């Protein structure tokens, strides 16, 4: 007789699986199996079976389930296995050999495995342990906090075993197998830093540097967006280890050169980069980084990216229009949630081949809950990626900036600086060579870069009805949107055409496949619920707006709150001054700063608008929502 907790609750005998009955009866058995050979009070069973107030007859219900379980086990031949379900006053105990429980066998196998000391023995032990799992733990039990906590604890043990199996494969040099073991777990647990760090190392050791670094950048963004924290020591350590290891890779032997094309034809190692004519990356191993492989630090292309043809074309015109003395610089600016990062990363992937000496990417964290990224921190990452030995990376931002410009002076390199707060944060990170190009994204217009560095602005506005409906179709399926085009149009309007809000709305509908679009639209009409519905945990439009407002001065934040009380969202500086109680000059200066941050929009001279979602957020902050 075998008892299963690692998947659907089940009892199996030689003649098949026993019929255990409804969810509450399975839950009683699961709780007894979680505490085998231990007295379990009736009150604990009642508290676990009913999430809300239990019914008056709860004791009778539990007693009935215990009685039926006892009969079911007896019919399955429990006596032959030494299994007995007994009553002790107002408590129960399930006596049995614990090795009959899959969770116990799992723990024993994992405890025997020593992935670092004996990886060859650990691999079969861990594979056998993980093979006991048949799905999410405790499937079929009631959805109460005690069972959720128990299932979570079992899942944590499973993930620890997955990580150990990955380490064992890695210790044996089987890095492809390690990556395969860790990948699915990482997809399902994207915030588990130890798991991601192990996957990054495995991917890197199979020659997939860009994939490894992509996992780091994606996890860093998720940690920031969902938990408001930066990567911890394990994840950061894996990232720096990969960057440093690039510098130690053997360089390719000199290649024979074709007389007709000038391209290398022999002697190049697999994966080695042939330097471009515009910016050779070859050179001596003098610590300059000139012999390192071309870095590929871009995050993965944005999923379901649609539209923005005009902005992508503008970036192409700006960033490929090189003059002998200047490296082009574009600033993609727009309000929170409008898709600035997606647009910049999409363009970077489309044109990566134009920058054979590498693509660098950094999140400057200008609008996050933590501190913005210091230039010295970003420059260190860039220099390591370019092959500079760690001991030769300068500690001061000024010296690191100078070394960075020197290393890339003759290279064809793309630099993407995401989420910048201000121009001063960006300037030390700009390459100086004529063959380099830089894209900066920010909620601020970064007028300082336009003035001093001839940055070319690319404004990103909310999506129109057609683009917004197309995005919903890409997320939900065109058929579902085509069922009710009027509701799709209303959803775009209720989301202010912001891709982040539309994606959050699509997430709500994806989780509720039976909902029609009109049902969500009806829910979003309630202004008190709209921001909550357009959020998923700590992500969504409210979280994005909170980061923008957090960067305002107290006076500007008060003005924004005052503007939110205006009924239709259209006003001029005189109306704004009256609402805030400021004088005209003070109001005009504050409006200019809010417009620079894209919290209000100046449609024409002295005509300002504030979006509905921004109004709702500001009202909530005032406590008026």
CSV table of C-alpha atoms in Angstrom, one decimal, residues 246-551:
chain,number,residue,atom,x,y,z
A,246,UNK,CA,34.4,35.9,-20.7
A,247,UNK,CA,37.8,37.6,-20.2
A,248,UNK,CA,39.4,34.2,-19.6
A,249,UNK,CA,38.1,32.5,-22.8
A,250,UNK,CA,40.8,31.5,-25.3
A,251,UNK,CA,41.0,33.8,-28.4
A,252,UNK,CA,40.7,32.4,-31.9
A,253,UNK,CA,43.8,31.6,-33.9
A,254,UNK,CA,44.5,34.0,-36.8
A,255,UNK,CA,42.2,33.2,-39.7
A,256,UNK,CA,43.3,33.0,-43.3
A,257,UNK,CA,41.8,35.8,-45.3
A,258,UNK,CA,40.0,35.3,-48.6
A,259,UNK,CA,41.5,37.3,-51.4
A,260,UNK,CA,38.0,38.0,-52.8
A,261,UNK,CA,36.1,39.0,-49.7
A,262,UNK,CA,38.6,39.8,-47.0
A,263,UNK,CA,36.7,37.5,-44.6
A,264,UNK,CA,38.3,34.9,-42.4
A,265,UNK,CA,38.1,31.5,-44.0
A,266,UNK,CA,40.2,29.2,-41.8
A,267,UNK,CA,41.5,28.7,-38.3
A,268,UNK,CA,38.5,30.5,-36.6
A,269,UNK,CA,37.2,28.7,-33.6
A,270,UNK,CA,33.5,27.9,-33.3
A,271,UNK,CA,31.7,30.9,-31.9
A,272,UNK,CA,34.7,33.2,-32.3
A,273,UNK,CA,34.0,36.7,-33.5
A,274,UNK,CA,35.8,38.1,-36.5
A,275,UNK,CA,36.5,41.9,-35.8
A,276,UNK,CA,34.6,44.3,-38.0
A,277,UNK,CA,36.5,46.8,-40.1
A,278,UNK,CA,34.8,49.7,-38.4
A,279,UNK,CA,35.9,48.8,-34.9
A,280,UNK,CA,38.2,45.9,-34.4
A,281,UNK,CA,37.9,44.2,-31.0
A,282,UNK,CA,41.1,42.2,-31.3
A,283,UNK,CA,44.3,43.0,-29.5
A,284,UNK,CA,46.8,41.9,-27.0
A,285,UNK,CA,45.9,40.4,-23.6
A,286,UNK,CA,47.0,43.6,-21.9
A,287,UNK,CA,44.0,44.0,-19.7
A,288,UNK,CA,42.3,46.4,-22.1
A,289,UNK,CA,39.6,44.0,-22.9
A,290,UNK,CA,40.3,44.2,-26.6
A,291,UNK,CA,40.5,40.4,-26.9
A,292,UNK,CA,37.1,39.6,-25.3
A,293,UNK,CA,34.2,38.2,-27.2
A,294,UNK,CA,31.5,40.7,-28.2
A,295,UNK,CA,29.0,41.1,-25.3
A,296,UNK,CA,25.4,40.4,-26.0
A,297,UNK,CA,23.6,41.9,-22.9
A,298,UNK,CA,20.2,42.7,-24.5
A,299,UNK,CA,17.1,41.3,-22.7
A,300,UNK,CA,15.0,39.0,-24.8
A,301,UNK,CA,12.8,40.6,-27.4
A,302,UNK,CA,9.5,41.8,-25.9
A,303,UNK,CA,6.6,39.3,-26.2
A,304,UNK,CA,3.7,40.2,-28.5
A,305,UNK,CA,5.2,43.5,-29.6
A,306,UNK,CA,2.9,45.3,-31.9
A,307,UNK,CA,2.8,48.6,-33.7
A,308,UNK,CA,5.1,51.6,-33.0
A,309,UNK,CA,6.3,51.6,-36.6
A,310,UNK,CA,6.7,55.4,-36.7
A,311,UNK,CA,8.9,55.3,-33.5
A,312,UNK,CA,11.0,52.4,-34.7
A,313,UNK,CA,11.6,54.2,-38.0
A,314,UNK,CA,12.6,57.3,-36.1
A,315,UNK,CA,15.1,55.4,-34.1
A,316,UNK,CA,16.5,53.9,-37.3
A,317,UNK,CA,16.9,57.3,-38.8
A,318,UNK,CA,18.6,58.7,-35.7
A,319,UNK,CA,20.9,55.8,-34.8
A,320,UNK,CA,22.1,55.0,-38.3
A,321,UNK,CA,22.7,58.6,-39.3
A,322,UNK,CA,26.4,58.7,-38.3
A,323,UNK,CA,28.8,61.6,-38.9
A,324,UNK,CA,32.6,61.1,-38.6
A,325,UNK,CA,32.7,63.0,-35.3
A,326,UNK,CA,29.5,62.0,-33.5
A,327,UNK,CA,28.0,58.9,-32.1
A,328,UNK,CA,24.2,59.1,-32.4
A,329,UNK,CA,22.0,59.3,-29.3
A,330,UNK,CA,18.3,58.8,-29.0
A,331,UNK,CA,16.0,59.3,-26.0
A,332,UNK,CA,12.7,57.3,-26.0
A,333,UNK,CA,10.5,59.2,-23.5
A,334,UNK,CA,6.9,58.9,-22.5
A,335,UNK,CA,4.6,58.3,-19.5
A,336,UNK,CA,4.7,55.3,-17.2
A,337,UNK,CA,3.4,52.1,-18.8
A,338,UNK,CA,3.6,53.3,-22.4
A,339,UNK,CA,6.2,50.7,-23.4
A,340,UNK,CA,9.4,52.6,-23.7
A,341,UNK,CA,11.7,49.7,-22.8
A,342,UNK,CA,9.8,47.3,-25.1
A,343,UNK,CA,10.2,49.8,-28.0
A,344,UNK,CA,14.0,50.3,-27.4
A,345,UNK,CA,14.7,46.6,-26.9
A,346,UNK,CA,12.6,45.7,-30.0
A,347,UNK,CA,14.6,48.1,-32.1
A,348,UNK,CA,17.9,46.9,-30.7
A,349,UNK,CA,17.2,43.3,-31.6
A,350,UNK,CA,16.0,44.2,-35.1
A,351,UNK,CA,19.3,46.0,-35.7
A,352,UNK,CA,21.8,44.0,-33.6
A,353,UNK,CA,23.6,42.9,-36.7
A,354,UNK,CA,24.6,46.5,-37.4
A,355,UNK,CA,26.6,46.4,-34.2
A,356,UNK,CA,28.9,43.4,-34.5
A,357,UNK,CA,31.1,44.4,-31.7
A,358,UNK,CA,28.4,44.0,-29.1
A,359,UNK,CA,25.2,45.3,-27.5
A,360,UNK,CA,25.3,46.5,-23.9
A,361,UNK,CA,22.2,47.0,-21.8
A,362,UNK,CA,21.7,48.4,-18.3
A,363,UNK,CA,18.7,49.2,-16.1
A,364,UNK,CA,19.5,52.5,-14.5
A,365,UNK,CA,16.6,52.1,-12.0
A,366,UNK,CA,15.7,55.7,-12.2
A,367,UNK,CA,12.1,55.0,-11.4
A,368,UNK,CA,12.2,52.1,-9.0
A,369,UNK,CA,11.5,51.8,-5.3
A,370,UNK,CA,15.2,51.4,-4.5
A,371,UNK,CA,18.1,53.7,-5.2
A,372,UNK,CA,18.9,54.5,-8.8
A,373,UNK,CA,22.0,52.7,-10.2
A,374,UNK,CA,25.2,54.6,-9.7
A,375,UNK,CA,27.2,55.2,-12.9
A,376,UNK,CA,30.2,53.4,-11.4
A,377,UNK,CA,28.2,50.3,-10.9
A,378,UNK,CA,27.0,50.2,-14.5
A,379,UNK,CA,30.4,51.0,-15.9
A,380,UNK,CA,31.9,48.1,-13.9
A,381,UNK,CA,29.4,45.8,-15.5
A,382,UNK,CA,30.2,47.2,-19.0
A,383,UNK,CA,33.9,46.9,-18.5
A,384,UNK,CA,33.7,43.4,-17.3
A,385,UNK,CA,31.5,42.5,-20.2
A,386,UNK,CA,34.1,44.0,-22.6
A,387,UNK,CA,36.8,41.8,-21.1
A,388,UNK,CA,38.5,44.0,-18.6
A,389,UNK,CA,40.0,42.0,-15.7
A,390,UNK,CA,38.2,42.8,-12.4
A,391,UNK,CA,41.4,44.1,-10.8
A,392,UNK,CA,41.8,46.7,-13.7
A,393,UNK,CA,38.3,48.2,-13.4
A,394,UNK,CA,38.8,51.7,-11.9
A,395,UNK,CA,36.9,52.4,-8.7
A,396,UNK,CA,35.9,56.0,-9.5
A,397,UNK,CA,33.2,56.7,-12.0
A,398,UNK,CA,35.3,59.3,-13.8
A,399,UNK,CA,38.2,56.9,-14.5
A,400,UNK,CA,35.8,54.0,-15.4
A,401,UNK,CA,34.0,56.3,-17.8
A,402,UNK,CA,37.3,57.3,-19.5
A,403,UNK,CA,38.4,53.7,-19.8
A,404,UNK,CA,35.0,52.7,-21.2
A,405,UNK,CA,35.2,55.4,-23.9
A,406,UNK,CA,38.7,54.4,-24.8
A,407,UNK,CA,37.8,50.7,-25.1
A,408,UNK,CA,34.9,51.4,-27.5
A,409,UNK,CA,36.3,54.3,-29.4
A,410,UNK,CA,36.7,52.3,-32.6
A,411,UNK,CA,34.0,49.7,-32.1
A,412,UNK,CA,30.6,49.3,-33.7
A,413,UNK,CA,28.7,49.0,-30.4
A,414,UNK,CA,25.1,49.6,-29.3
A,415,UNK,CA,24.4,50.8,-25.8
A,416,UNK,CA,20.8,50.7,-24.4
A,417,UNK,CA,20.4,52.6,-21.1
A,418,UNK,CA,16.9,51.9,-19.7
A,419,UNK,CA,14.9,53.7,-17.1
A,420,UNK,CA,17.1,56.8,-16.6
A,421,UNK,CA,16.1,59.4,-14.1
A,422,UNK,CA,18.1,62.3,-15.4
A,423,UNK,CA,20.8,63.5,-17.8
A,424,UNK,CA,23.5,63.5,-15.2
A,425,UNK,CA,23.0,59.8,-14.6
A,426,UNK,CA,23.4,59.0,-18.3
A,427,UNK,CA,26.4,61.2,-19.4
A,428,UNK,CA,29.2,59.1,-17.8
A,429,UNK,CA,27.8,56.0,-19.6
A,430,UNK,CA,27.9,57.4,-23.1
A,431,UNK,CA,30.4,56.0,-25.5
A,432,UNK,CA,32.4,58.4,-27.5
A,433,UNK,CA,33.3,56.6,-30.7
A,434,UNK,CA,31.7,57.5,-34.0
A,435,UNK,CA,30.7,53.9,-34.7
A,436,UNK,CA,28.7,53.6,-31.4
A,437,UNK,CA,25.0,54.3,-30.9
A,438,UNK,CA,23.1,54.8,-27.7
A,439,UNK,CA,19.4,54.5,-26.9
A,440,UNK,CA,18.1,55.9,-23.5
A,441,UNK,CA,14.6,55.4,-22.2
A,442,UNK,CA,13.1,57.6,-19.5
A,443,UNK,CA,9.8,59.0,-18.1
A,444,UNK,CA,11.6,62.4,-18.2
A,445,UNK,CA,12.3,64.2,-21.5
A,446,UNK,CA,16.0,64.5,-20.5
A,447,UNK,CA,16.2,68.0,-22.0
A,448,UNK,CA,19.7,68.3,-20.6
A,449,UNK,CA,20.9,65.5,-23.0
A,450,UNK,CA,19.2,67.3,-25.9
A,451,UNK,CA,21.0,70.5,-25.0
A,452,UNK,CA,24.5,69.2,-24.3
A,453,UNK,CA,24.8,65.9,-26.2
A,454,UNK,CA,22.5,66.5,-29.2
A,455,UNK,CA,20.2,63.7,-28.2
A,456,UNK,CA,17.3,63.2,-30.5
A,457,UNK,CA,14.0,62.7,-28.8
A,458,UNK,CA,11.5,60.0,-29.8
A,459,UNK,CA,8.2,60.5,-28.0
A,460,UNK,CA,6.0,57.5,-27.2
A,461,UNK,CA,2.3,58.2,-26.7
A,462,UNK,CA,-0.6,56.0,-25.7
A,463,UNK,CA,-2.0,53.6,-28.3
A,464,UNK,CA,-5.0,54.4,-30.4
A,465,UNK,CA,-8.0,52.2,-30.6
A,466,UNK,CA,-6.7,50.0,-33.5
A,467,UNK,CA,-3.3,49.5,-31.9
A,468,UNK,CA,-4.7,48.8,-28.5
A,469,UNK,CA,-7.3,46.3,-29.8
A,470,UNK,CA,-4.6,44.6,-31.8
A,471,UNK,CA,-2.5,44.2,-28.6
A,472,UNK,CA,-5.5,42.7,-26.8
A,473,UNK,CA,-5.9,40.3,-29.8
A,474,UNK,CA,-2.3,39.3,-29.6
A,475,UNK,CA,-2.6,38.6,-25.9
A,476,UNK,CA,-6.1,36.9,-25.9
A,477,UNK,CA,-6.5,35.6,-29.4
A,478,UNK,CA,-8.1,37.6,-32.3
A,479,UNK,CA,-11.3,35.6,-32.1
A,480,UNK,CA,-12.1,36.6,-28.5
A,481,UNK,CA,-11.6,40.3,-29.3
A,482,UNK,CA,-13.6,40.0,-32.6
A,483,UNK,CA,-16.6,38.7,-30.6
A,484,UNK,CA,-17.1,42.2,-29.1
A,485,UNK,CA,-15.1,45.0,-30.9
A,486,UNK,CA,-17.1,47.7,-29.0
A,487,UNK,CA,-16.0,46.2,-25.7
A,488,UNK,CA,-12.4,46.0,-26.9
A,489,UNK,CA,-12.6,49.7,-27.9
A,490,UNK,CA,-14.0,50.6,-24.5
A,491,UNK,CA,-11.2,48.6,-22.7
A,492,UNK,CA,-8.6,50.6,-24.7
A,493,UNK,CA,-10.2,53.8,-23.5
A,494,UNK,CA,-10.5,52.7,-19.9
A,495,UNK,CA,-6.8,51.7,-20.0
A,496,UNK,CA,-5.9,55.2,-21.4
A,497,UNK,CA,-4.3,53.2,-24.3
A,498,UNK,CA,-1.3,52.3,-22.1
A,499,UNK,CA,0.3,49.0,-23.1
A,500,UNK,CA,1.0,48.1,-19.5
A,501,UNK,CA,-2.6,48.6,-18.5
A,502,UNK,CA,-3.8,46.7,-21.5
A,503,UNK,CA,-1.5,43.8,-20.7
A,504,UNK,CA,-2.8,43.8,-17.1
A,505,UNK,CA,-6.4,43.8,-18.5
A,506,UNK,CA,-5.5,40.9,-20.8
A,507,UNK,CA,-4.0,39.0,-17.8
A,508,UNK,CA,-7.3,39.4,-15.9
A,509,UNK,CA,-9.1,37.9,-18.9
A,510,UNK,CA,-6.6,35.2,-19.5
A,511,UNK,CA,-7.1,34.1,-15.9
A,512,UNK,CA,-10.9,34.1,-16.5
A,513,UNK,CA,-11.4,32.4,-19.9
A,514,UNK,CA,-15.2,32.4,-19.6
A,515,UNK,CA,-15.4,36.2,-19.2
A,516,UNK,CA,-16.4,38.2,-22.2
A,517,UNK,CA,-14.6,41.5,-22.7
A,518,UNK,CA,-17.7,43.4,-21.9
A,519,UNK,CA,-17.7,42.0,-18.3
A,520,UNK,CA,-14.2,43.3,-17.6
A,521,UNK,CA,-15.1,46.6,-19.2
A,522,UNK,CA,-18.1,46.9,-16.9
A,523,UNK,CA,-15.9,46.2,-13.9
A,524,UNK,CA,-13.4,48.8,-15.0
A,525,UNK,CA,-16.1,51.5,-15.2
A,526,UNK,CA,-16.1,51.6,-11.5
A,527,UNK,CA,-13.3,54.1,-10.9
A,528,UNK,CA,-12.8,52.9,-7.3
A,529,UNK,CA,-11.7,49.5,-8.6
A,530,UNK,CA,-10.0,50.4,-11.9
A,531,UNK,CA,-6.4,50.7,-10.7
A,532,UNK,CA,-6.7,47.5,-8.6
A,533,UNK,CA,-8.0,45.6,-11.6
A,534,UNK,CA,-5.2,46.9,-13.8
A,535,UNK,CA,-2.6,45.5,-11.4
A,536,UNK,CA,-1.2,42.1,-10.7
A,537,UNK,CA,0.2,41.9,-7.2
A,538,UNK,CA,2.8,44.7,-7.1
A,539,UNK,CA,2.9,45.2,-10.8
A,540,UNK,CA,0.6,47.3,-12.9
A,541,UNK,CA,-0.2,50.9,-13.7
A,542,UNK,CA,-0.6,52.0,-10.0
A,543,UNK,CA,2.9,50.7,-9.1
A,544,UNK,CA,4.3,52.4,-12.2
A,545,UNK,CA,2.7,55.8,-11.4
A,546,UNK,CA,3.8,55.5,-7.8
A,547,UNK,CA,7.4,55.4,-8.9
A,548,UNK,CA,6.9,58.6,-11.0
A,549,UNK,CA,5.2,60.5,-8.2
A,550,UNK,CA,7.8,59.4,-5.7
A,551,UNK,CA,10.4,61.4,-7.7
